[in-house]
Amino acid sequence: MQVEDDASAPEVMMAFYKRLYPFKSVFSWLNHQHAPTRLFTHREFAFTLQGDVYIRYNSFANAEELKKQVVRLNPSRFEIGAVYNARPRDKKTLRPGALQPLQRELVFDIDMTDYDEIRTCCSGKGICKRCWGFIAVAVKILDHTLREHLGFRHILWVYSGRRGIHCWISDQEALQLTDEQRKSIMGWLEVIKGGQDMAKKVNVRGQPNRQLHPSLQSALQIARGDFPRLVLQDQNCFSTAEQTSILLELLGNKEVEARLRKRWAESSKTSEEKWEDIKREISQAKSSGKDTNNSLYRASEDIVLQYTYPRLDAEVSKHRNHLLKAPFCVHPATGRVCVPVDPLHVDRFDPETVPSVGQLLRELDDLETNAGTDGIQQSHHSGQKTSSALPKVQTDSEVDWERTSLKPYVEMLDAHISSPSLTGSSEIEMLRPIYGRPEPIQTN
Amino acid sequence: MFGTASRGNSFRANTVQKHPVHKYPHLLNFYDKPPLDDITLDEFETFAIDRLRILSEIEASYVRNRSYDELKAIVKAQQAKCMPLTASSEKKEIVRITEAERRKDHISHFVLRLAFCRSEELRRRFVKAETSLFRVRYDMELSEDRKRFLESRNFGWMTLSREEERDEVLMNDLRTVNPGETLWYKVRWMRVPNLVEKRRVCLKGGWAYVPSKEQSSIVFQEFETRLEAALELTAKALPRLDEDTRLMPVLDHLGQGFLSGLSVASEYSSAEGLGDGEEVKAEMIDDLAEKHWPMCMRHLHDCLRKDRHLKHYGRLQYGLFLKVVGLSIEEAIVFWRKAFGGRITDDKFNKEYKYNIRHSYGLEGKRTNYAAYTCQRIITQNQPGPQDCHGCPYRHFSADRLQTALLASYGPQGLSAADLPEIVSAVKQEHFHVACTKVFEATHGLPRGQGLDGESVTHPNQYAAKSREIEKAKLESAGAVKAEVKDDNAMEF
Ligand code: SF4
Ligand SMILES: [Zn+2]
């Protein structure tokens, strides 16, 4: 292993922050506008220093200041928190309790460890292309409901650097959500509940055998697209004896359970074949008129959800003052950069091909030895793009990332920033009834 | 109203009231504007106290986990007592009544805003209690009147467009979520977080389709949100009011009352005859104390027996309590003289103590017939020092000492260690009167949450009177049972 592959080496991280980290883009993404607003200046940053020292309540006037401090402290990672009613760095001078979070992106965190009971390829800290499939279907379902049901448009998905994904929503409406409203979203979204001692983790029908809520029907539809390939073929989730008895228990029908158990004991079957058997039982029950309330079919719907629906870390989303790792940080254990993920192509995302800090620094070294100093000088100018109107932030890193495989990812964030929904007031905003200032209606 | 307080007997309004009648066409009120008419200092306080009584019952209901229906019944009863609200009518005489009642409702709400805007905790509790009160009233309101109220203001909900109504997919979804429903309103989902949380609405593009049955959720949420915002504004404006020396003590008093979770006032006086008319003799006190006194009085009594003395505030707190229990002035003198025993001479007793006892019975000095202290007063005023025995043990004892004292005093009456965690947790939340009520329940074999006929302890004399009443009822029915048993026995032999 070369020294630049070791993300815990201080000089590696220092080089990364100095030359590669896209401070300007991250600034614009948080700030929504060119000139610094409270969205940036009153924003909390927290640093984790080498040796696990944690410093909270930092805040900065602009991107340059942030970069300076990051380079000075050289943290192993840093996190982004809420926008407060005052500058977080002034906390000590304020009276206790005076610093209050006002705004914050709505965030979600999906972590692969919550999938350990259903994934079969890896466990614990591991992740591979195969189990990423669970994350992929979770992203598709969540992205859909966030846009279609909750009406958000400005949604950024970010790989967490190891085994999960983060989601940041920066619509005006999202920024202003109270903790209570955030909690209510979690109620709306959460489907998988219950610990180890509970086989059936999907209980969302209110009354047994009632139709699913339309929002969950649409989730189910997305899930069905991935279920056969992901759960049945690739992960083969119902192969062992233990997995099989969970599956049978989830059917919730003793008679069918006994029949299938017998049949599957006679000859070994794949998950796919078992699922076919279940489908056959469902249609037989239906045609024979035995299953009048569709209970077997409903149970199969719940099983699909249990094996595909996003498993969310609710605590992360419920409170405005929760901190979440900034995009483009480096995961200390894997060395991989936390890059944005395109939800439309989330299936194609492979965590193992995400650039690592070592790889990026090597790319820069190679360029330098090949092109010599003149070449670098030139690319500085060509890389200056349209940023002349912006506060001058930094030189090196703004251009250096362009010459590495980090480029498409930073461009993804930049494209995300320039989408109209972030800066302008949307149609929805205008349509919205003026809240909190009602005028009496003339009733005659 | 409050900002312009002048130095007269009443608070002058800066505008002249134009419509003396029909100022309050609706029973329900969102309290958008402060009252602008003249308010006397007396109204300022008494109105607020009456409202506080209702809000305190609401708070107590949360702590005791009462169901909404129970809460509703209690609020209804309490409201009938302290702040009746008559339904709207065209009739002139009724209008006169409703205007006065609603004015009181209006004013009292705004006085309490002033009292409760000053800390985040107070604001949160006030908003919660007021929203519940609004909800109860909303649910009790006649449907015609409620409809007129809803039409009187813009809640910003939209009805479905033609296109939406023709959209079969959408309508199908709506009927799936709200079976049997035919009418929906549209609002941004943030306005109905509780419905969203439970998936009781359909969401499309950030709009919540609220079934007409759940329309009230929008109304309650709106009430809550607006009140929260208004309180924060009041809090910012309040420092100006500090200059008004007449108002601040009243507001402080009210704030403390709410913090201790008690209604102010209801100061028992001996005239109310809580000792059910029966004369109490000095020698009965030991027995009564053991069986019927709340912890505060029990502690004072034990101290008096142990030290053969009580310090000034202790004598006052206990003496007034005993007066209301039914101890006559003559018996009181006997009681205290004996209690002090040989520690002081007759001469000293007559000179120093007798006067004070007679004074507290209204026979000396200003000749005021002093009322016994309420829990609220005991809890918030004259904080006991290290040598003192007065105060409220739930408030003034450490958790350890309280638990030991409770078990020692009430163990024989059925309080067990298993009851303690709940009591301590109420104390931790500073709901001292609730803790006291729980002890009452545990020692009188009452189901949890029943309290003293549905009320919490607000006065030590109320505690003692209720306890004696229960004992009396038990004795009577036990007497009846004994008589029956005797008869049975007689049959057998
Ligand atoms: S709550 Fe009231 S009655 Fe109970 S101990 Fe305290 S002061 Fe006495
Ligand atoms: Zn894997």
Tab-separated table of C-alpha atoms in Angstrom, chain A residues 140-369:
chain	number	residue	atom	x	y	z
A	140	LYS	CA	-35.754	4.490	-5.983
A	141	ILE	CA	-38.647	4.127	-3.564
A	142	LEU	CA	-37.645	7.022	-1.341
A	143	ASP	CA	-36.819	9.347	-4.219
A	144	HIS	CA	-40.212	8.650	-5.726
A	145	THR	CA	-42.211	9.386	-2.606
A	146	LEU	CA	-40.155	12.480	-1.779
A	147	ARG	CA	-40.893	13.942	-5.193
A	148	GLU	CA	-44.356	12.668	-5.989
A	149	HIS	CA	-45.975	12.677	-2.588
A	150	LEU	CA	-44.128	15.227	-0.500
A	151	GLY	CA	-43.469	17.526	-3.431
A	152	PHE	CA	-39.742	18.053	-2.969
A	153	ARG	CA	-37.579	18.778	-5.973
A	154	HIS	CA	-34.152	19.531	-4.742
A	155	ILE	CA	-32.876	16.173	-3.631
A	156	LEU	CA	-29.203	15.249	-3.448
A	157	TRP	CA	-28.114	11.670	-2.889
A	158	VAL	CA	-24.607	11.134	-1.548
A	159	TYR	CA	-22.676	7.903	-1.076
A	160	SER	CA	-21.583	7.708	2.535
A	161	GLY	CA	-18.129	6.373	1.677
A	162	ARG	CA	-18.628	2.867	2.961
A	163	ARG	CA	-21.893	1.061	3.266
A	164	GLY	CA	-24.729	3.525	2.995
A	165	ILE	CA	-26.221	6.557	1.398
A	166	HIS	CA	-27.325	9.988	2.572
A	167	CYS	CA	-30.072	12.143	1.169
A	168	TRP	CA	-30.186	15.948	1.464
A	169	ILE	CA	-33.290	17.937	0.542
A	170	SER	CA	-32.863	21.685	0.186
A	171	ASP	CA	-36.253	22.960	-0.972
A	172	GLN	CA	-37.433	26.030	0.924
A	173	GLU	CA	-40.250	24.008	2.400
A	174	ALA	CA	-37.820	21.341	3.551
A	175	LEU	CA	-35.393	23.781	5.137
A	176	GLN	CA	-38.142	25.285	7.232
A	177	LEU	CA	-39.655	22.108	8.613
A	178	THR	CA	-40.060	22.019	12.368
A	179	ASP	CA	-38.882	18.987	14.294
A	180	GLU	CA	-42.492	17.962	14.680
A	181	GLN	CA	-43.037	18.013	10.930
A	182	ARG	CA	-39.840	16.045	10.387
A	183	LYS	CA	-41.079	13.474	12.830
A	184	SER	CA	-44.351	13.239	10.955
A	185	ILE	CA	-42.488	12.518	7.718
A	186	MET	CA	-40.772	9.638	9.439
A	187	GLY	CA	-44.170	8.301	10.432
A	188	TRP	CA	-45.275	8.595	6.830
A	189	LEU	CA	-42.192	6.851	5.500
A	190	GLU	CA	-41.421	4.175	8.033
A	191	VAL	CA	-42.624	0.693	7.161
A	192	ILE	CA	-40.067	-1.713	8.584
A	193	LYS	CA	-40.478	-1.843	12.334
A	194	GLY	CA	-39.644	-4.288	15.085
A	195	GLY	CA	-36.485	-5.876	16.360
A	196	GLN	CA	-34.910	-9.279	16.129
A	197	ASP	CA	-37.660	-11.091	17.956
A	198	MET	CA	-40.277	-10.039	15.499
A	199	ALA	CA	-40.423	-11.925	12.244
A	200	LYS	CA	-43.097	-9.779	10.658
A	201	LYS	CA	-41.770	-6.274	10.383
A	202	VAL	CA	-44.371	-4.812	8.044
A	203	ASN	CA	-47.614	-3.852	9.742
A	204	VAL	CA	-49.007	-0.934	7.838
A	205	ARG	CA	-52.580	-1.787	6.964
A	206	GLY	CA	-54.387	-0.446	9.994
A	207	GLN	CA	-56.774	-3.370	9.847
A	208	PRO	CA	-55.656	-6.793	8.659
A	209	ASN	CA	-56.013	-7.413	4.949
A	210	ARG	CA	-56.941	-3.858	4.182
A	211	GLN	CA	-55.625	-2.423	0.942
A	212	LEU	CA	-52.265	-0.684	1.186
A	213	HIS	CA	-52.192	3.091	1.372
A	214	PRO	CA	-51.740	4.411	-2.206
A	215	SER	CA	-48.294	5.766	-1.372
A	216	LEU	CA	-47.237	2.286	-0.299
A	217	GLN	CA	-48.865	0.783	-3.370
A	218	SER	CA	-46.574	2.898	-5.493
A	219	ALA	CA	-43.629	1.829	-3.352
A	220	LEU	CA	-44.674	-1.772	-3.827
A	221	GLN	CA	-44.822	-1.307	-7.564
A	222	ILE	CA	-41.230	-0.097	-7.628
A	223	ALA	CA	-40.192	-2.858	-5.265
A	224	ARG	CA	-41.762	-5.530	-7.463
A	225	GLY	CA	-39.488	-4.476	-10.301
A	226	ASP	CA	-36.391	-5.343	-8.293
A	227	PHE	CA	-37.631	-8.116	-6.046
A	228	PRO	CA	-37.105	-11.132	-8.360
A	229	ARG	CA	-33.623	-10.193	-9.478
A	230	LEU	CA	-32.371	-8.835	-6.172
A	231	VAL	CA	-34.059	-10.921	-3.508
A	232	LEU	CA	-34.804	-14.163	-5.295
A	233	GLN	CA	-31.915	-14.579	-7.726
A	234	ASP	CA	-28.971	-12.527	-6.632
A	235	GLN	CA	-29.310	-12.635	-2.866
A	236	ASN	CA	-31.222	-15.921	-2.790
A	237	CYS	CA	-32.809	-14.770	0.433
A	238	PHE	CA	-34.897	-17.876	1.130
A	239	SER	CA	-32.370	-20.640	0.782
A	240	THR	CA	-31.337	-21.694	4.279
A	241	ALA	CA	-33.666	-23.512	6.660
A	242	GLU	CA	-33.811	-20.532	8.940
A	243	GLN	CA	-34.651	-18.093	6.138
A	244	THR	CA	-37.270	-20.483	4.854
A	245	SER	CA	-39.090	-20.735	8.147
A	246	ILE	CA	-39.185	-16.960	8.414
A	247	LEU	CA	-40.703	-16.813	4.935
A	248	LEU	CA	-43.318	-19.402	5.871
A	249	GLU	CA	-44.117	-17.653	9.102
A	250	LEU	CA	-44.654	-14.408	7.214
A	251	LEU	CA	-47.342	-16.068	5.103
A	252	GLY	CA	-49.428	-16.274	8.234
A	253	ASN	CA	-51.408	-19.319	7.120
A	254	LYS	CA	-50.798	-22.547	8.990
A	255	GLU	CA	-52.298	-24.810	6.346
A	256	VAL	CA	-50.266	-23.392	3.478
A	257	GLU	CA	-47.202	-23.305	5.667
A	258	ALA	CA	-47.445	-27.023	6.432
A	259	ARG	CA	-48.027	-27.965	2.817
A	260	LEU	CA	-45.109	-25.922	1.504
A	261	ARG	CA	-42.799	-27.025	4.273
A	262	LYS	CA	-43.439	-30.612	3.310
A	263	ARG	CA	-43.006	-30.001	-0.390
A	264	TRP	CA	-39.762	-28.047	0.096
A	265	ALA	CA	-38.347	-30.707	2.368
A	266	GLU	CA	-38.733	-33.341	-0.321
A	267	SER	CA	-36.436	-31.669	-2.819
A	268	SER	CA	-34.247	-28.657	-2.347
A	269	LYS	CA	-35.524	-25.571	-4.098
A	270	THR	CA	-34.137	-22.157	-4.943
A	271	SER	CA	-35.657	-18.983	-3.615
A	272	GLU	CA	-37.174	-18.351	-7.032
A	273	GLU	CA	-38.869	-21.741	-7.081
A	274	LYS	CA	-40.174	-21.255	-3.590
A	275	TRP	CA	-41.638	-17.905	-4.552
A	276	GLU	CA	-43.301	-19.570	-7.567
A	277	ASP	CA	-44.851	-22.110	-5.226
A	278	ILE	CA	-46.203	-19.310	-3.088
A	279	LYS	CA	-47.665	-17.576	-6.118
A	280	ARG	CA	-49.352	-20.793	-7.084
A	281	GLU	CA	-50.836	-21.172	-3.616
A	282	ILE	CA	-52.191	-17.638	-3.880
A	283	SER	CA	-53.948	-18.213	-7.175
A	284	GLN	CA	-55.306	-21.564	-6.037
A	285	ALA	CA	-56.644	-20.052	-2.862
A	286	LYS	CA	-58.271	-17.365	-4.902
A	287	SER	CA	-59.869	-19.628	-7.530
A	288	SER	CA	-61.079	-22.107	-4.940
A	289	GLY	CA	-62.720	-19.208	-3.110
A	290	LYS	CA	-61.051	-20.231	0.122
A	291	ASP	CA	-59.127	-17.051	0.652
A	292	THR	CA	-62.028	-14.614	0.608
A	293	ASN	CA	-60.206	-11.748	2.203
A	294	ASN	CA	-57.111	-12.113	0.066
A	295	SER	CA	-54.990	-12.649	3.144
A	296	LEU	CA	-52.382	-14.769	1.389
A	297	TYR	CA	-51.970	-12.216	-1.357
A	298	ARG	CA	-51.718	-9.388	1.148
A	299	ALA	CA	-49.087	-11.341	3.054
A	300	SER	CA	-47.039	-11.716	-0.115
A	301	GLU	CA	-47.212	-7.948	-0.648
A	302	ASP	CA	-45.905	-7.415	2.859
A	303	ILE	CA	-43.068	-9.849	2.230
A	304	VAL	CA	-41.963	-7.935	-0.859
A	305	LEU	CA	-41.946	-4.737	1.195
A	306	GLN	CA	-40.088	-6.340	4.069
A	307	TYR	CA	-37.255	-7.353	1.761
A	308	THR	CA	-36.996	-4.165	-0.283
A	309	TYR	CA	-38.453	-1.144	1.493
A	310	PRO	CA	-35.920	1.464	2.688
A	311	ARG	CA	-34.695	0.942	6.234
A	312	LEU	CA	-34.180	4.426	7.575
A	313	ASP	CA	-32.249	5.653	10.564
A	314	ALA	CA	-35.085	7.764	11.944
A	315	GLU	CA	-33.111	9.731	14.531
A	316	VAL	CA	-31.000	11.364	11.848
A	317	SER	CA	-34.050	12.873	10.187
A	318	LYS	CA	-36.128	13.975	13.135
A	319	HIS	CA	-34.089	16.830	14.526
A	320	ARG	CA	-32.910	19.986	12.861
A	321	ASN	CA	-29.701	20.062	14.851
A	322	HIS	CA	-28.505	16.628	13.805
A	323	LEU	CA	-25.140	16.656	12.071
A	324	LEU	CA	-24.394	14.716	8.910
A	325	LYS	CA	-21.088	14.154	7.140
A	326	ALA	CA	-20.470	16.668	4.368
A	327	PRO	CA	-20.479	15.477	0.772
A	328	PHE	CA	-17.003	14.902	-0.705
A	329	CYS	CA	-15.476	14.016	2.628
A	330	VAL	CA	-13.273	10.939	2.669
A	331	HIS	CA	-14.317	7.886	4.595
A	332	PRO	CA	-11.403	7.232	6.945
A	333	ALA	CA	-11.619	3.452	6.716
A	334	THR	CA	-12.101	3.006	2.980
A	335	GLY	CA	-10.430	6.160	1.696
A	336	ARG	CA	-13.366	6.608	-0.678
A	337	VAL	CA	-14.853	10.006	-1.356
A	338	CYS	CA	-18.498	10.622	-0.479
A	339	VAL	CA	-19.650	11.404	-3.987
A	340	PRO	CA	-23.134	12.318	-5.220
A	341	VAL	CA	-25.215	9.531	-6.690
A	342	ASP	CA	-27.658	9.970	-9.528
A	343	PRO	CA	-30.930	8.366	-8.398
A	344	LEU	CA	-31.909	7.628	-12.003
A	345	HIS	CA	-28.823	5.499	-12.429
A	346	VAL	CA	-28.481	4.204	-8.919
A	347	ASP	CA	-28.528	0.612	-10.206
A	348	ARG	CA	-25.324	1.215	-12.088
A	349	PHE	CA	-23.527	2.746	-9.127
A	350	ASP	CA	-20.746	0.522	-7.850
A	351	PRO	CA	-19.299	1.494	-4.474
A	352	GLU	CA	-16.103	-0.360	-5.362
A	353	THR	CA	-15.355	1.972	-8.264
A	354	VAL	CA	-15.817	5.208	-6.353
A	355	PRO	CA	-12.539	7.136	-6.500
A	356	SER	CA	-10.438	6.927	-3.373
A	357	VAL	CA	-8.305	9.731	-2.091
A	358	GLY	CA	-5.172	7.778	-2.957
A	359	GLN	CA	-6.255	7.211	-6.500
A	360	LEU	CA	-7.087	10.888	-6.993
A	361	LEU	CA	-3.763	12.085	-5.658
A	362	ARG	CA	-1.965	9.605	-7.901
A	363	GLU	CA	-3.893	10.910	-10.886
A	364	LEU	CA	-2.629	14.387	-10.057
A	365	ASP	CA	0.948	13.166	-9.666
A	366	ASP	CA	0.825	11.411	-13.000
A	367	LEU	CA	-0.466	14.525	-14.713
A	368	GLU	CA	2.259	16.607	-13.213
A	369	THR	CA	5.087	14.329	-14.223
